PDB file of C-alpha atoms in Angstrom:
ATOM      1  CA  ASP A   1      74.976  52.029  -2.208  1.00  0.00           C
ATOM      2  CA  ALA A   2      72.667  49.059  -2.632  1.00  0.00           C
ATOM      3  CA  GLY A   3      73.591  47.490   0.704  1.00  0.00           C
ATOM      4  CA  VAL A   4      74.455  43.347   0.688  1.00  0.00           C
ATOM      5  CA  ILE A   5      72.417  41.580  -2.034  1.00  0.00           C
ATOM      6  CA  GLN A   6      71.264  38.025  -1.364  1.00  0.00           C
ATOM      7  CA  SER A   7      69.218  35.641  -3.825  1.00  0.00           C
ATOM      8  CA  PRO A   8      66.980  34.147  -3.563  1.00  0.00           C
ATOM      9  CA  ARG A   9      65.185  35.346  -0.739  1.00  0.00           C
ATOM     10  CA  HIS A  10      63.064  31.950  -0.203  1.00  0.00           C
ATOM     11  CA  GLU A  11      64.071  28.652  -1.354  1.00  0.00           C
ATOM     12  CA  VAL A  12      61.679  25.653  -0.891  1.00  0.00           C
ATOM     13  CA  THR A  13      63.278  22.275  -2.175  1.00  0.00           C
ATOM     14  CA  GLU A  14      63.172  18.576  -1.565  1.00  0.00           C
ATOM     15  CA  MET A  15      65.618  16.484   0.208  1.00  0.00           C
ATOM     16  CA  GLY A  16      68.547  15.355  -1.646  1.00  0.00           C
ATOM     17  CA  GLN A  17      68.437  18.640  -4.225  1.00  0.00           C
ATOM     18  CA  GLU A  18      71.417  20.825  -4.661  1.00  0.00           C
ATOM     19  CA  VAL A  19      71.003  24.382  -3.171  1.00  0.00           C
ATOM     20  CA  THR A  20      72.895  27.425  -4.194  1.00  0.00           C
ATOM     21  CA  LEU A  21      72.544  30.954  -2.274  1.00  0.00           C
ATOM     22  CA  ARG A  22      74.116  33.882  -3.986  1.00  0.00           C
ATOM     23  CA  CYS A  23      75.353  36.989  -2.380  1.00  0.00           C
ATOM     24  CA  LYS A  24      76.938  40.162  -3.742  1.00  0.00           C
ATOM     25  CA  PRO A  25      78.783  42.144  -1.301  1.00  0.00           C
ATOM     26  CA  ILE A  26      78.881  46.062  -0.948  1.00  0.00           C
ATOM     27  CA  SER A  27      81.208  47.462  -3.406  1.00  0.00           C
ATOM     28  CA  GLY A  28      84.586  47.979  -2.031  1.00  0.00           C
ATOM     29  CA  HIS A  29      84.274  45.577   0.922  1.00  0.00           C
ATOM     30  CA  ASN A  30      87.028  43.137   0.887  1.00  0.00           C
ATOM     31  CA  SER A  31      85.728  40.759   3.668  1.00  0.00           C
ATOM     32  CA  LEU A  32      82.574  38.347   3.222  1.00  0.00           C
ATOM     33  CA  PHE A  33      80.711  36.226   5.671  1.00  0.00           C
ATOM     34  CA  TRP A  34      78.152  33.295   5.592  1.00  0.00           C
ATOM     35  CA  TYR A  35      76.046  32.959   8.731  1.00  0.00           C
ATOM     36  CA  ARG A  36      73.459  30.649   9.356  1.00  0.00           C
ATOM     37  CA  GLN A  37      70.256  31.622  11.895  1.00  0.00           C
ATOM     38  CA  THR A  38      68.265  28.872  13.380  1.00  0.00           C
ATOM     39  CA  MET A  39      65.807  28.888  16.667  1.00  0.00           C
ATOM     40  CA  MET A  40      67.885  26.090  18.011  1.00  0.00           C
ATOM     41  CA  ARG A  41      71.505  27.341  17.376  1.00  0.00           C
ATOM     42  CA  GLY A  42      71.058  31.060  17.025  1.00  0.00           C
ATOM     43  CA  LEU A  43      73.431  32.579  14.585  1.00  0.00           C
ATOM     44  CA  GLU A  44      76.454  30.694  13.475  1.00  0.00           C
ATOM     45  CA  LEU A  45      79.445  31.654  11.207  1.00  0.00           C
ATOM     46  CA  LEU A  46      79.941  29.293   8.630  1.00  0.00           C
ATOM     47  CA  ILE A  47      82.913  30.966   6.614  1.00  0.00           C
ATOM     48  CA  TYR A  48      84.735  34.224   6.449  1.00  0.00           C
ATOM     49  CA  PHE A  49      86.553  35.280   3.454  1.00  0.00           C
ATOM     50  CA  ASN A  50      89.170  38.035   3.046  1.00  0.00           C
ATOM     51  CA  ASN A  51      90.309  39.392  -0.285  1.00  0.00           C
ATOM     52  CA  ASN A  52      88.377  36.272  -1.854  1.00  0.00           C
ATOM     53  CA  VAL A  53      90.193  33.944   0.379  1.00  0.00           C
ATOM     54  CA  PRO A  54      88.650  31.896   2.702  1.00  0.00           C
ATOM     55  CA  ILE A  55      90.104  32.347   6.127  1.00  0.00           C
ATOM     56  CA  ASP A  56      88.358  30.682   8.595  1.00  0.00           C
ATOM     57  CA  ASP A  57      85.889  27.785   7.342  1.00  0.00           C
ATOM     58  CA  SER A  58      85.658  26.065  10.742  1.00  0.00           C
ATOM     59  CA  GLY A  59      81.863  26.802  11.043  1.00  0.00           C
ATOM     60  CA  MET A  60      80.957  24.710   7.906  1.00  0.00           C
ATOM     61  CA  PRO A  61      78.802  21.926   9.057  1.00  0.00           C
ATOM     62  CA  GLU A  62      80.244  18.821   6.881  1.00  0.00           C
ATOM     63  CA  ASP A  63      81.336  18.238   3.533  1.00  0.00           C
ATOM     64  CA  ARG A  64      77.945  18.765   1.978  1.00  0.00           C
ATOM     65  CA  PHE A  65      78.576  22.608   2.283  1.00  0.00           C
ATOM     66  CA  SER A  66      80.853  24.484   0.231  1.00  0.00           C
ATOM     67  CA  ALA A  67      81.631  28.201  -0.345  1.00  0.00           C
ATOM     68  CA  LYS A  68      83.208  29.879  -3.152  1.00  0.00           C
ATOM     69  CA  MET A  69      84.188  33.563  -3.869  1.00  0.00           C
ATOM     70  CA  PRO A  70      85.401  33.677  -7.348  1.00  0.00           C
ATOM     71  CA  ASN A  71      85.691  37.674  -7.551  1.00  0.00           C
ATOM     72  CA  ALA A  72      85.232  40.619  -5.211  1.00  0.00           C
ATOM     73  CA  SER A  73      81.822  41.047  -5.983  1.00  0.00           C
ATOM     74  CA  PHE A  74      80.085  37.622  -5.835  1.00  0.00           C
ATOM     75  CA  SER A  75      80.200  34.512  -3.403  1.00  0.00           C
ATOM     76  CA  THR A  76      77.995  31.509  -3.497  1.00  0.00           C
ATOM     77  CA  LEU A  77      77.195  29.015  -0.571  1.00  0.00           C
ATOM     78  CA  LYS A  78      76.022  25.542  -1.804  1.00  0.00           C
ATOM     79  CA  ILE A  79      74.735  22.373  -0.104  1.00  0.00           C
ATOM     80  CA  GLN A  80      74.662  19.211  -1.811  1.00  0.00           C
ATOM     81  CA  PRO A  81      72.838  16.947  -0.999  1.00  0.00           C
ATOM     82  CA  SER A  82      70.251  19.058   0.898  1.00  0.00           C
ATOM     83  CA  GLU A  83      68.735  17.689   4.096  1.00  0.00           C
ATOM     84  CA  PRO A  84      65.713  18.851   6.157  1.00  0.00           C
ATOM     85  CA  ARG A  85      68.031  19.931   9.039  1.00  0.00           C
ATOM     86  CA  ASP A  86      69.772  22.368   6.663  1.00  0.00           C
ATOM     87  CA  SER A  87      66.621  24.412   6.914  1.00  0.00           C
ATOM     88  CA  ALA A  88      67.402  27.898   8.125  1.00  0.00           C
ATOM     89  CA  VAL A  89      68.041  31.630   7.590  1.00  0.00           C
ATOM     90  CA  TYR A  90      71.405  32.043   5.793  1.00  0.00           C
ATOM     91  CA  PHE A  91      72.943  35.406   6.037  1.00  0.00           C
ATOM     92  CA  CYS A  92      75.714  37.071   3.914  1.00  0.00           C
ATOM     93  CA  ALA A  93      77.626  40.125   5.374  1.00  0.00           C
ATOM     94  CA  SER A  94      80.354  42.303   4.258  1.00  0.00           C
ATOM     95  CA  SER A  95      82.748  44.605   5.641  1.00  0.00           C
ATOM     96  CA  ASP A  96      85.674  46.886   5.020  1.00  0.00           C
ATOM     97  CA  ARG A  97      87.052  46.192   8.688  1.00  0.00           C
ATOM     98  CA  GLY A  98      88.368  42.815   8.223  1.00  0.00           C
ATOM     99  CA  TRP A  99      86.856  40.291  10.941  1.00  0.00           C
ATOM    100  CA  GLN A 100      84.249  42.731  11.751  1.00  0.00           C
ATOM    101  CA  PRO A 101      80.755  42.048  10.022  1.00  0.00           C
ATOM    102  CA  GLN A 102      79.222  45.387   9.346  1.00  0.00           C
ATOM    103  CA  HIS A 103      76.451  44.756   6.758  1.00  0.00           C
ATOM    104  CA  PHE A 104      73.975  42.164   6.319  1.00  0.00           C
ATOM    105  CA  GLY A 105      71.930  41.214   3.549  1.00  0.00           C
ATOM    106  CA  ASP A 106      68.206  40.280   4.107  1.00  0.00           C
ATOM    107  CA  GLY A 107      68.863  36.575   4.252  1.00  0.00           C
ATOM    108  CA  THR A 108      67.718  33.588   2.377  1.00  0.00           C
ATOM    109  CA  ARG A 109      64.994  31.463   4.061  1.00  0.00           C
ATOM    110  CA  LEU A 110      65.798  27.996   3.339  1.00  0.00           C
ATOM    111  CA  SER A 111      63.229  25.218   3.546  1.00  0.00           C
ATOM    112  CA  ILE A 112      64.057  21.495   2.874  1.00  0.00           C
ATOM    113  CA  LEU A 113      61.159  19.287   2.815  1.00  0.00           C
TER     114      LEU A 113
ATOM    115  CA  ALA B   1      84.608  28.480  25.167  1.00  0.00           C
ATOM    116  CA  GLN B   2      84.287  32.137  24.893  1.00  0.00           C
ATOM    117  CA  SER B   3      80.531  32.926  24.831  1.00  0.00           C
ATOM    118  CA  VAL B   4      77.846  35.682  24.792  1.00  0.00           C
ATOM    119  CA  THR B   5      74.905  35.514  27.219  1.00  0.00           C
ATOM    120  CA  GLN B   6      71.772  37.681  26.949  1.00  0.00           C
ATOM    121  CA  PRO B   7      69.433  36.701  30.274  1.00  0.00           C
ATOM    122  CA  ASP B   8      66.386  38.112  29.084  1.00  0.00           C
ATOM    123  CA  ILE B   9      64.834  36.178  25.996  1.00  0.00           C
ATOM    124  CA  HIS B  10      62.031  38.681  25.487  1.00  0.00           C
ATOM    125  CA  ILE B  11      61.183  42.065  27.023  1.00  0.00           C
ATOM    126  CA  THR B  12      58.099  44.250  26.866  1.00  0.00           C
ATOM    127  CA  VAL B  13      58.156  47.975  27.424  1.00  0.00           C
ATOM    128  CA  SER B  14      55.701  50.706  26.995  1.00  0.00           C
ATOM    129  CA  GLU B  15      56.147  53.424  24.351  1.00  0.00           C
ATOM    130  CA  GLY B  16      58.221  56.307  25.825  1.00  0.00           C
ATOM    131  CA  ALA B  17      59.394  54.109  28.670  1.00  0.00           C
ATOM    132  CA  SER B  18      63.296  53.452  29.003  1.00  0.00           C
ATOM    133  CA  LEU B  19      64.815  50.409  28.138  1.00  0.00           C
ATOM    134  CA  GLU B  20      67.926  48.282  29.303  1.00  0.00           C
ATOM    135  CA  LEU B  21      68.995  45.041  27.301  1.00  0.00           C
ATOM    136  CA  ARG B  22      71.373  43.000  29.152  1.00  0.00           C
ATOM    137  CA  CYS B  23      74.495  41.278  27.887  1.00  0.00           C
ATOM    138  CA  ASN B  24      77.467  39.392  29.390  1.00  0.00           C
ATOM    139  CA  TYR B  25      80.485  38.082  27.596  1.00  0.00           C
ATOM    140  CA  SER B  26      83.218  35.622  28.655  1.00  0.00           C
ATOM    141  CA  TYR B  27      86.376  36.601  26.862  1.00  0.00           C
ATOM    142  CA  GLY B  28      89.086  37.548  29.320  1.00  0.00           C
ATOM    143  CA  ALA B  29      91.227  40.019  27.119  1.00  0.00           C
ATOM    144  CA  THR B  30      89.982  43.332  26.394  1.00  0.00           C
ATOM    145  CA  PRO B  31      86.845  42.544  24.690  1.00  0.00           C
ATOM    146  CA  TYR B  32      85.692  43.934  21.392  1.00  0.00           C
ATOM    147  CA  LEU B  33      81.869  44.141  21.704  1.00  0.00           C
ATOM    148  CA  PHE B  34      78.842  44.842  19.435  1.00  0.00           C
ATOM    149  CA  TRP B  35      75.318  45.412  19.519  1.00  0.00           C
ATOM    150  CA  TYR B  36      73.236  44.637  16.421  1.00  0.00           C
ATOM    151  CA  VAL B  37      69.335  44.855  15.842  1.00  0.00           C
ATOM    152  CA  GLN B  38      67.180  42.422  13.567  1.00  0.00           C
ATOM    153  CA  SER B  39      63.889  43.573  12.390  1.00  0.00           C
ATOM    154  CA  PRO B  40      61.504  40.872  10.831  1.00  0.00           C
ATOM    155  CA  GLY B  41      62.686  39.601   7.938  1.00  0.00           C
ATOM    156  CA  GLN B  42      65.763  41.532   7.601  1.00  0.00           C
ATOM    157  CA  GLY B  43      69.255  41.096   8.205  1.00  0.00           C
ATOM    158  CA  LEU B  44      71.287  42.598  11.408  1.00  0.00           C
ATOM    159  CA  GLN B  45      72.101  46.166  11.430  1.00  0.00           C
ATOM    160  CA  LEU B  46      75.162  47.251  13.635  1.00  0.00           C
ATOM    161  CA  LEU B  47      73.834  49.690  16.500  1.00  0.00           C
ATOM    162  CA  LEU B  48      77.308  50.350  17.935  1.00  0.00           C
ATOM    163  CA  LYS B  49      80.433  48.984  19.085  1.00  0.00           C
ATOM    164  CA  TYR B  50      83.069  49.132  21.717  1.00  0.00           C
ATOM    165  CA  PHE B  51      86.919  48.427  21.445  1.00  0.00           C
ATOM    166  CA  SER B  52      88.727  50.673  24.017  1.00  0.00           C
ATOM    167  CA  GLY B  53      88.224  53.986  25.676  1.00  0.00           C
ATOM    168  CA  ASP B  54      85.206  55.846  27.092  1.00  0.00           C
ATOM    169  CA  THR B  55      82.853  53.140  28.355  1.00  0.00           C
ATOM    170  CA  LEU B  56      79.638  54.491  27.431  1.00  0.00           C
ATOM    171  CA  VAL B  57      79.353  54.141  23.722  1.00  0.00           C
ATOM    172  CA  GLN B  58      76.800  56.233  21.647  1.00  0.00           C
ATOM    173  CA  GLY B  59      75.367  54.623  18.651  1.00  0.00           C
ATOM    174  CA  ILE B  60      72.597  54.871  16.008  1.00  0.00           C
ATOM    175  CA  LYS B  61      68.944  55.435  16.491  1.00  0.00           C
ATOM    176  CA  GLY B  62      69.377  56.750  19.997  1.00  0.00           C
ATOM    177  CA  PHE B  63      71.040  53.786  21.634  1.00  0.00           C
ATOM    178  CA  GLU B  64      73.965  53.823  24.150  1.00  0.00           C
ATOM    179  CA  ALA B  65      75.698  50.868  25.774  1.00  0.00           C
ATOM    180  CA  GLU B  66      78.053  50.707  28.716  1.00  0.00           C
ATOM    181  CA  PHE B  67      80.950  48.765  29.176  1.00  0.00           C
ATOM    182  CA  LYS B  68      81.499  47.376  32.723  1.00  0.00           C
ATOM    183  CA  ARG B  69      84.627  45.189  32.807  1.00  0.00           C
ATOM    184  CA  SER B  70      83.998  44.466  36.894  1.00  0.00           C
ATOM    185  CA  GLN B  71      80.562  42.708  35.728  1.00  0.00           C
ATOM    186  CA  SER B  72      81.630  41.542  32.386  1.00  0.00           C
ATOM    187  CA  SER B  73      78.669  43.126  31.030  1.00  0.00           C
ATOM    188  CA  PHE B  74      77.787  45.363  27.994  1.00  0.00           C
ATOM    189  CA  ASN B  75      74.370  46.644  28.534  1.00  0.00           C
ATOM    190  CA  LEU B  76      72.415  48.418  25.866  1.00  0.00           C
ATOM    191  CA  ARG B  77      70.051  51.512  26.990  1.00  0.00           C
ATOM    192  CA  LYS B  78      67.670  53.851  25.263  1.00  0.00           C
ATOM    193  CA  PRO B  79      66.061  56.662  27.480  1.00  0.00           C
ATOM    194  CA  SER B  80      62.469  56.461  25.544  1.00  0.00           C
ATOM    195  CA  VAL B  81      61.542  53.696  23.407  1.00  0.00           C
ATOM    196  CA  HIS B  82      59.640  54.174  20.243  1.00  0.00           C
ATOM    197  CA  TRP B  83      57.165  51.550  18.373  1.00  0.00           C
ATOM    198  CA  SER B  84      59.617  51.160  15.621  1.00  0.00           C
ATOM    199  CA  ASP B  85      62.428  49.699  18.023  1.00  0.00           C
ATOM    200  CA  ALA B  86      60.383  46.519  18.521  1.00  0.00           C
ATOM    201  CA  ALA B  87      62.907  43.808  17.157  1.00  0.00           C
ATOM    202  CA  GLU B  88      65.334  41.215  17.915  1.00  0.00           C
ATOM    203  CA  TYR B  89      68.466  42.531  19.589  1.00  0.00           C
ATOM    204  CA  PHE B  90      71.763  40.703  19.503  1.00  0.00           C
ATOM    205  CA  CYS B  91      74.888  41.457  21.591  1.00  0.00           C
ATOM    206  CA  ALA B  92      78.154  39.979  20.102  1.00  0.00           C
ATOM    207  CA  SER B  93      81.702  39.598  20.820  1.00  0.00           C
ATOM    208  CA  LYS B  94      85.199  38.965  19.088  1.00  0.00           C
ATOM    209  CA  THR B  95      86.973  35.878  20.212  1.00  0.00           C
ATOM    210  CA  SER B  96      90.502  34.998  20.438  1.00  0.00           C
ATOM    211  CA  TYR B  97      90.431  33.746  16.875  1.00  0.00           C
ATOM    212  CA  ASP B  98      89.236  36.968  15.090  1.00  0.00           C
ATOM    213  CA  LYS B  99      85.796  35.637  15.025  1.00  0.00           C
ATOM    214  CA  VAL B 100      82.574  37.491  15.908  1.00  0.00           C
ATOM    215  CA  ILE B 101      80.056  35.277  18.186  1.00  0.00           C
ATOM    216  CA  PHE B 102      76.554  36.121  18.882  1.00  0.00           C
ATOM    217  CA  GLY B 103      74.313  35.949  21.781  1.00  0.00           C
ATOM    218  CA  PRO B 104      71.039  33.945  21.790  1.00  0.00           C
ATOM    219  CA  GLY B 105      69.197  37.730  21.295  1.00  0.00           C
ATOM    220  CA  THR B 106      66.693  39.400  23.091  1.00  0.00           C
ATOM    221  CA  SER B 107      63.195  40.001  21.533  1.00  0.00           C
ATOM    222  CA  LEU B 108      61.689  43.499  22.226  1.00  0.00           C
ATOM    223  CA  SER B 109      58.059  44.049  22.347  1.00  0.00           C
ATOM    224  CA  VAL B 110      56.650  47.666  22.483  1.00  0.00           C
ATOM    225  CA  ILE B 111      53.279  48.547  23.975  1.00  0.00           C
ATOM    226  CA  PRO B 112      51.808  51.545  22.524  1.00  0.00           C
TER     227      PRO B 112
END
């Protein structure tokens, strides 16, 4: 299996721009997670989907962040407008065990200038 | 609030030596506990997990962990460390809201 695929691997953009991160989960997995990793806050769960439905989005920082899962094989995390404090590594993970994140992608390193 | 603590920010061991990474959790009920490893530039990989039953859990890459309820601990061990084990290690726990929270991580360096 190809594993969880995230794109892009790196993104550098200017403050105020819209940023879209993409994730393709492992085929057959019905849970998908978006995490953010920073030195200051560690790993934080942003949102968790099950069967394409958002189950817990309490970790989404503010209205500038939105996530969608239009089908079982694709999800996006969008930041609009982006700010320097959004700079982090964003991970997508998928699972066939409900709330348990099993397989992580290699992440998108986002830098907002 | 429920939390996971990893007292050691960084540990250095010699190749071939034994390893123990510490983890403490605060969830009061029967915990669901995990250890993940993150190599540089990569995502997290699940090493092992504990839900119930035998308190000594075997994982991949030769790792094991022991659950001790009396100490609220779930320490990760390996009898002989290899240079390829150098990485960041995260302990994690399920919360009462079916959410997995992670500890701050322990960075492991291996001296040849």
